[in-house]
PDB file of C-alpha atoms in Angstrom:
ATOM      1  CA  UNK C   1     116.330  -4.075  55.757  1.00  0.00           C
ATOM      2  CA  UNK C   2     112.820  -4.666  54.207  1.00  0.00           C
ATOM      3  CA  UNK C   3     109.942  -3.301  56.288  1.00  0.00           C
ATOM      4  CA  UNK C   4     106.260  -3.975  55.916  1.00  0.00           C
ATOM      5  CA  UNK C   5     102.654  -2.563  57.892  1.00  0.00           C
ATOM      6  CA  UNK C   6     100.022  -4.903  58.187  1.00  0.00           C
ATOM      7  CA  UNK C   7      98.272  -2.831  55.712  1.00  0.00           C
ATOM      8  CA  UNK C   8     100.380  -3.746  52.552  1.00  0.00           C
ATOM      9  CA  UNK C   9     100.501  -7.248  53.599  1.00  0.00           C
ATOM     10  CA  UNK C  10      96.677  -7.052  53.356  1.00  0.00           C
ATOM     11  CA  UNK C  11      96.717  -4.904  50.065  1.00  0.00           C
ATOM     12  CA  UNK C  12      98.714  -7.663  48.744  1.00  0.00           C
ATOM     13  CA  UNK C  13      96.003 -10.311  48.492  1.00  0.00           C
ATOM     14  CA  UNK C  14      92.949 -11.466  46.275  1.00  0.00           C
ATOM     15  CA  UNK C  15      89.647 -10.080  47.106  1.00  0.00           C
ATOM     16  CA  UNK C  16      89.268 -14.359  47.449  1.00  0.00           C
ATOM     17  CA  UNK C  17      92.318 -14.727  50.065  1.00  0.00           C
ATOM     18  CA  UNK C  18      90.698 -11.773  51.987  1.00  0.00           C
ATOM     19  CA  UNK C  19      87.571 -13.466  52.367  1.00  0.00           C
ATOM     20  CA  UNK C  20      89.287 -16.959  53.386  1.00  0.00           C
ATOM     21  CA  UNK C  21      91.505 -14.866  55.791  1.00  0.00           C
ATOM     22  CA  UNK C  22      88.464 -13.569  57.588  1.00  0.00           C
ATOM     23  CA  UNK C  23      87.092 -17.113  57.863  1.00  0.00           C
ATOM     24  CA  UNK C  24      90.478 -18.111  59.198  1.00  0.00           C
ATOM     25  CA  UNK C  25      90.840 -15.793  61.462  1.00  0.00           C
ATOM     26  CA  UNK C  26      86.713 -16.650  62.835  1.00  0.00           C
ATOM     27  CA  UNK C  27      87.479 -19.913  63.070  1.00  0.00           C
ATOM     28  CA  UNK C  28      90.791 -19.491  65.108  1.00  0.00           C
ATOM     29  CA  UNK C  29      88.813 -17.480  67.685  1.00  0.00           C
ATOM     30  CA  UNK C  30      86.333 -20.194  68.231  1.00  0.00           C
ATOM     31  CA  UNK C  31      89.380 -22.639  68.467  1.00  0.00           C
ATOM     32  CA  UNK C  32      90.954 -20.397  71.248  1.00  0.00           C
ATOM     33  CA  UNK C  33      87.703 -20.335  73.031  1.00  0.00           C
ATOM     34  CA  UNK C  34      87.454 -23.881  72.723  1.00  0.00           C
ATOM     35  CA  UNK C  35      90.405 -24.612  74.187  1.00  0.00           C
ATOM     36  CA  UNK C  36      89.751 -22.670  76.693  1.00  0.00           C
ATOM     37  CA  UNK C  37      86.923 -24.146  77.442  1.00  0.00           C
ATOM     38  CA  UNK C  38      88.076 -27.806  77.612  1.00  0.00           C
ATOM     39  CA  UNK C  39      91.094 -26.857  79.852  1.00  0.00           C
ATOM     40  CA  UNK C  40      88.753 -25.032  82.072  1.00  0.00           C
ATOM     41  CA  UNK C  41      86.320 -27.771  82.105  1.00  0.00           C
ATOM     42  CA  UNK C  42      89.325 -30.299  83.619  1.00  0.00           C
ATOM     43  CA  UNK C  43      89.739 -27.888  86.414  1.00  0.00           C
ATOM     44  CA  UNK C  44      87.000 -27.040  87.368  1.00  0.00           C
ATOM     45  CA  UNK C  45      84.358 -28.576  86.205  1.00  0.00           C
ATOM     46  CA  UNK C  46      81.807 -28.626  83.389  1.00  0.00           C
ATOM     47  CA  UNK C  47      78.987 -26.292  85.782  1.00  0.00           C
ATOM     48  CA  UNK C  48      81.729 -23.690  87.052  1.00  0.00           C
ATOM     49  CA  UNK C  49      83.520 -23.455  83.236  1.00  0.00           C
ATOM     50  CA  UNK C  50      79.702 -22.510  82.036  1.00  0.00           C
ATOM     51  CA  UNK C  51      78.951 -20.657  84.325  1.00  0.00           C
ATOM     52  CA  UNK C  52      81.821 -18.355  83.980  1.00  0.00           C
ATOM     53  CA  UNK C  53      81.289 -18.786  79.969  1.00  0.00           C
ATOM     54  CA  UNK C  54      78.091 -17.242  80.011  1.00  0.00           C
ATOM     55  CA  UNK C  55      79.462 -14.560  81.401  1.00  0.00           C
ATOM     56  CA  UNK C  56      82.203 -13.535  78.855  1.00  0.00           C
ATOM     57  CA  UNK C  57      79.292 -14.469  76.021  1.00  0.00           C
ATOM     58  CA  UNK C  58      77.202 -12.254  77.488  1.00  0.00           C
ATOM     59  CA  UNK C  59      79.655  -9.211  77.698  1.00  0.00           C
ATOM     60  CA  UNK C  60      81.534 -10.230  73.558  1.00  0.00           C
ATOM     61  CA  UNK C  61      77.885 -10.117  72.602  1.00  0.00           C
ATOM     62  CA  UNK C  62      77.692  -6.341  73.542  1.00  0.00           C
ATOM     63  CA  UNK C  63      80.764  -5.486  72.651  1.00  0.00           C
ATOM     64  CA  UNK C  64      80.178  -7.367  69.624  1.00  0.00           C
ATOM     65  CA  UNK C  65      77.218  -5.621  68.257  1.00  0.00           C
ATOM     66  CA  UNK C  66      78.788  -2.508  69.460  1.00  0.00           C
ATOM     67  CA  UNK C  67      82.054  -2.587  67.376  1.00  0.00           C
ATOM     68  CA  UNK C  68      79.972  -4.181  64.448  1.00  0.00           C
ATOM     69  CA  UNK C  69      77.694  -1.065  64.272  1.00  0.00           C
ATOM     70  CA  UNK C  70      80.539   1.092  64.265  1.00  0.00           C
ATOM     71  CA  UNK C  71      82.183  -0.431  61.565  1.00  0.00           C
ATOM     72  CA  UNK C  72      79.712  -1.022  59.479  1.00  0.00           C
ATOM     73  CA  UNK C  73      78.427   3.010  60.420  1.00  0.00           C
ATOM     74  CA  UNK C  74      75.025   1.969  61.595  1.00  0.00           C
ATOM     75  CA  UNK C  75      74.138   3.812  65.201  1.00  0.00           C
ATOM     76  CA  UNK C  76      71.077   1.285  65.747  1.00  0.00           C
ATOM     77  CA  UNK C  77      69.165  -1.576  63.756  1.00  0.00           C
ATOM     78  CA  UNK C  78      65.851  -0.677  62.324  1.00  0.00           C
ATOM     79  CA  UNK C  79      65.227  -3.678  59.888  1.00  0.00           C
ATOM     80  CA  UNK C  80      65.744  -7.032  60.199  1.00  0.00           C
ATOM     81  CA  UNK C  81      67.593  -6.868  57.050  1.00  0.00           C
ATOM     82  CA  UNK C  82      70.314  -4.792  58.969  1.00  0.00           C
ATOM     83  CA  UNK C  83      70.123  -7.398  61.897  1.00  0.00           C
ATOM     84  CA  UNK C  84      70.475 -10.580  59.403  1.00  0.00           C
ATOM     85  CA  UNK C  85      73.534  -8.732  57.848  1.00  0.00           C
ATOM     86  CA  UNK C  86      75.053  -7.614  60.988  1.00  0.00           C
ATOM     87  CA  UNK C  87      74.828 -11.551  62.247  1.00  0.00           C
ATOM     88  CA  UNK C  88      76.037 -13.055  58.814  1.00  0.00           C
ATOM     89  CA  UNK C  89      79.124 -10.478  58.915  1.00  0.00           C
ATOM     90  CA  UNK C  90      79.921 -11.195  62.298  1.00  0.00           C
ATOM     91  CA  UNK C  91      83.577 -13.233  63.124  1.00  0.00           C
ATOM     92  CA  UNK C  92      81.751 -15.173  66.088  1.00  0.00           C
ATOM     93  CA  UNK C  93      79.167 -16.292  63.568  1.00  0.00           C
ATOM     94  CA  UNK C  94      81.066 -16.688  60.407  1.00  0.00           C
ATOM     95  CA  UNK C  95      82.556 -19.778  61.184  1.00  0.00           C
ATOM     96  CA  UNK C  96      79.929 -21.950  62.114  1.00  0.00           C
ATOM     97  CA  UNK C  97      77.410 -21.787  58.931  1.00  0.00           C
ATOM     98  CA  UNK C  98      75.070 -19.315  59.565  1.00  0.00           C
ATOM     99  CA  UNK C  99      72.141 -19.490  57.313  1.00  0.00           C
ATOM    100  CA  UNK C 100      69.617 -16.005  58.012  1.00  0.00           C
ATOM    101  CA  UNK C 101      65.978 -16.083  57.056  1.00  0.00           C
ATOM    102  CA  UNK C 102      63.587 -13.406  57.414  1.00  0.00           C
ATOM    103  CA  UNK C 103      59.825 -14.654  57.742  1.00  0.00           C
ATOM    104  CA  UNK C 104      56.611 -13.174  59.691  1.00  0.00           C
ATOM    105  CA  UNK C 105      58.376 -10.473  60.515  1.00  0.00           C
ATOM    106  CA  UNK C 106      61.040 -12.295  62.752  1.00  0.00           C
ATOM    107  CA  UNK C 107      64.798 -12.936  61.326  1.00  0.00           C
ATOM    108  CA  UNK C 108      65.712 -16.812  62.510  1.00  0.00           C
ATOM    109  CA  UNK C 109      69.315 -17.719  62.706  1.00  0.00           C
ATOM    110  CA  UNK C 110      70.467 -21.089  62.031  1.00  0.00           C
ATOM    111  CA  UNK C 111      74.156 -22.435  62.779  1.00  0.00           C
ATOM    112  CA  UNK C 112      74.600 -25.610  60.274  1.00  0.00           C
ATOM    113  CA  UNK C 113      78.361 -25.938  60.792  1.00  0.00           C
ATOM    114  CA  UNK C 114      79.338 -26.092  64.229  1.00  0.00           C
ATOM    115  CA  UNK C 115      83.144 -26.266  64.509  1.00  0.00           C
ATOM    116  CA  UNK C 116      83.152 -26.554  68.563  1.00  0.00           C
ATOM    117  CA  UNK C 117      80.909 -29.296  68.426  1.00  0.00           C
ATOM    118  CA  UNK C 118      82.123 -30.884  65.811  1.00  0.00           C
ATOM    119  CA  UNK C 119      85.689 -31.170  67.402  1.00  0.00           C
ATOM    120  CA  UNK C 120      83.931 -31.867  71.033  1.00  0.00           C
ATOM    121  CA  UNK C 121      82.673 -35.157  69.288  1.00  0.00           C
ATOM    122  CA  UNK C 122      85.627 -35.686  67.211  1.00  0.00           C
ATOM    123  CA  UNK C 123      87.208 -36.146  70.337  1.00  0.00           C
ATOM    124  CA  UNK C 124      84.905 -37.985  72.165  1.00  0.00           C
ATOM    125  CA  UNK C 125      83.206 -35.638  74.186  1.00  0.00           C
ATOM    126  CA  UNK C 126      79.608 -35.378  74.511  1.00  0.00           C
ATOM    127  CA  UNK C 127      77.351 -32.527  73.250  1.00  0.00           C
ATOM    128  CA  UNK C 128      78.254 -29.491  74.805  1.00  0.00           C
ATOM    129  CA  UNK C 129      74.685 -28.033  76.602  1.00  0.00           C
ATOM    130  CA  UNK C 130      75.692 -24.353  74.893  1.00  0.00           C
ATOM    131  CA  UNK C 131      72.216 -22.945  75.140  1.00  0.00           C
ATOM    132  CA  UNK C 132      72.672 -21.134  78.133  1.00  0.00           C
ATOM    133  CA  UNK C 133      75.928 -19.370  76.656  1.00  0.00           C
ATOM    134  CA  UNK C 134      74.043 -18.433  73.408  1.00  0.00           C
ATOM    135  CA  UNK C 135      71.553 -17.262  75.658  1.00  0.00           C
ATOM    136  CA  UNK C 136      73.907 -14.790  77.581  1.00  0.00           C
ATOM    137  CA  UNK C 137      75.537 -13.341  74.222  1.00  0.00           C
ATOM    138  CA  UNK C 138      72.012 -13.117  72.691  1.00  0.00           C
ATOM    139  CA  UNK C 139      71.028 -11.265  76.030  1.00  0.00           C
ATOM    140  CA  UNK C 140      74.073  -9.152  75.212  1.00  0.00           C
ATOM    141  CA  UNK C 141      74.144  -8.640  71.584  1.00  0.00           C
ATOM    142  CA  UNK C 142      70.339  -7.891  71.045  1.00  0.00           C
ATOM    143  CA  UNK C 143      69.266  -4.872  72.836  1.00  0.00           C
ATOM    144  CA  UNK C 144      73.456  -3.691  72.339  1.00  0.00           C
ATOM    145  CA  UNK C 145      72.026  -3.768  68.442  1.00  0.00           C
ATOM    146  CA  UNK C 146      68.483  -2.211  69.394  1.00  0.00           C
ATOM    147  CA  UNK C 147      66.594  -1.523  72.696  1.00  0.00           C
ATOM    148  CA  UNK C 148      63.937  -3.401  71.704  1.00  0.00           C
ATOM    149  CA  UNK C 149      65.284  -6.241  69.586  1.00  0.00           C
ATOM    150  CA  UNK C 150      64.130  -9.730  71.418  1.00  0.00           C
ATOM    151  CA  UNK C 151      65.353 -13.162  70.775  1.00  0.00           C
ATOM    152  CA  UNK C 152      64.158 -16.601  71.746  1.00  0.00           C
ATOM    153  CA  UNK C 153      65.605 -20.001  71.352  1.00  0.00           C
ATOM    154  CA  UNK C 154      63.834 -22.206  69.265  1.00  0.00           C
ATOM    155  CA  UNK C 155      66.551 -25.258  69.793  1.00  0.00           C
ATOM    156  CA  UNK C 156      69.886 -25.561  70.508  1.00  0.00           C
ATOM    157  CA  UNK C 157      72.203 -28.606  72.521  1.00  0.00           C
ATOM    158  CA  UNK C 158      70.751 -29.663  75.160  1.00  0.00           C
ATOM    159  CA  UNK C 159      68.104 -29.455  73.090  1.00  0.00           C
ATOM    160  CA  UNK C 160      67.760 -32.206  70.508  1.00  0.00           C
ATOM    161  CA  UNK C 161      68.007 -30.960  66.654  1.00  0.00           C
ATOM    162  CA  UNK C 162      68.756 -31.986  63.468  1.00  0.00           C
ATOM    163  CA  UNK C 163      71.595 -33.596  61.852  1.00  0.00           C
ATOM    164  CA  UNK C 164      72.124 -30.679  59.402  1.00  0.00           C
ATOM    165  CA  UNK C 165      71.154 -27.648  62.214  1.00  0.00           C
ATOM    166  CA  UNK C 166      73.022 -27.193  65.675  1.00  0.00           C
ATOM    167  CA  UNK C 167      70.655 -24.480  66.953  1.00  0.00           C
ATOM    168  CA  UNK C 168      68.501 -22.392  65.264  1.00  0.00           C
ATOM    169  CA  UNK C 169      67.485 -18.371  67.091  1.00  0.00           C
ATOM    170  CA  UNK C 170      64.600 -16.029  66.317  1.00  0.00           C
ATOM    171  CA  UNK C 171      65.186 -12.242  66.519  1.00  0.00           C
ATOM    172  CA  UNK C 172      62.609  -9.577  66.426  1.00  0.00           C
ATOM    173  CA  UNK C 173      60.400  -7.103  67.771  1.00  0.00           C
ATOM    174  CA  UNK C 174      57.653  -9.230  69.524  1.00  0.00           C
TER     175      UNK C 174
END
């Protein structure tokens, strides 16, 4: 009988089919969130479901930045350079096109791709109003990253924005 570890199965891949694994694997956990979502809207409700969303965003985004700082052997960020790198590497934002800019001393992230609301209007659905829940993992994820690391929302749905941007986030010291 053959026997395998996940670590050989891994080994045995491109560099290229790593990569395209880890975007997989990003974009499944947005899907199972987004399922979630939808069949918790139908019970109870599109208020209760984000209400209780913001809550679990607000608790990944710790645990987020916590586990990413870990792995990637950094105790706390000092540069925004360490901040936009921490964002870009991250599963949760992976899959939905970040783009990271550093200007005036403030990093802005911008999410061009947006596979949840993408498939909310694919099916009909209207906009989901997700400000509030990147609010909560921002509220999370920030100060989990640094103490003093602030963010503000410059846009995001309910918010209008452009075609080619979903929401767009500025982190810093200010």
């Amino acid at each position: 009988m053959a026997k395998w570890s996940e670590k050989e199965a891994l080994e045995s891949i491109s560099k290229e089919q790593l990569i395209e694994l880890f975007k997989l694997s990003a974009q499944l956990m947005l899907t199972i969130d987004g399922l979630w979502f939808l069949g918790a809207e139908k019970v109870m409700g599109m208020d209760a479901t984000i209400k209780l969303d913001e809550s679990v965003w607000r608790q990944f985004g710790v645990l987020e930045a916590n586990r990413m700082k870990k792995f990637l052997g950094m105790e706390s960020m000092t540069t925004l350079e360490d901040v936009c790198k921490i964002v870009l590497l991250s599963p949760m934002w992976v899959s939905v096109g970040p783009e990271a800019e550093i200007d005036n001393g403030r990093c802005y992230f911008s999410v061009t791709n947006c596979l949840p609301q993408k498939a909310r209007i694919k099916r009909g659905l209207t906009e989901l109003p997700c400000k509030s829940m990147g609010s909560a993992y921002f509220e999370g994820f920030a100060p989990a990253l640094n103490p003093d690391l602030k963010y503000r929302c410059i846009f995001c749905p309910p918010d209008g924005h452009p075609k080619d941007v979903w929401c767009k986030w500025e982190v810093g010291w200010f």
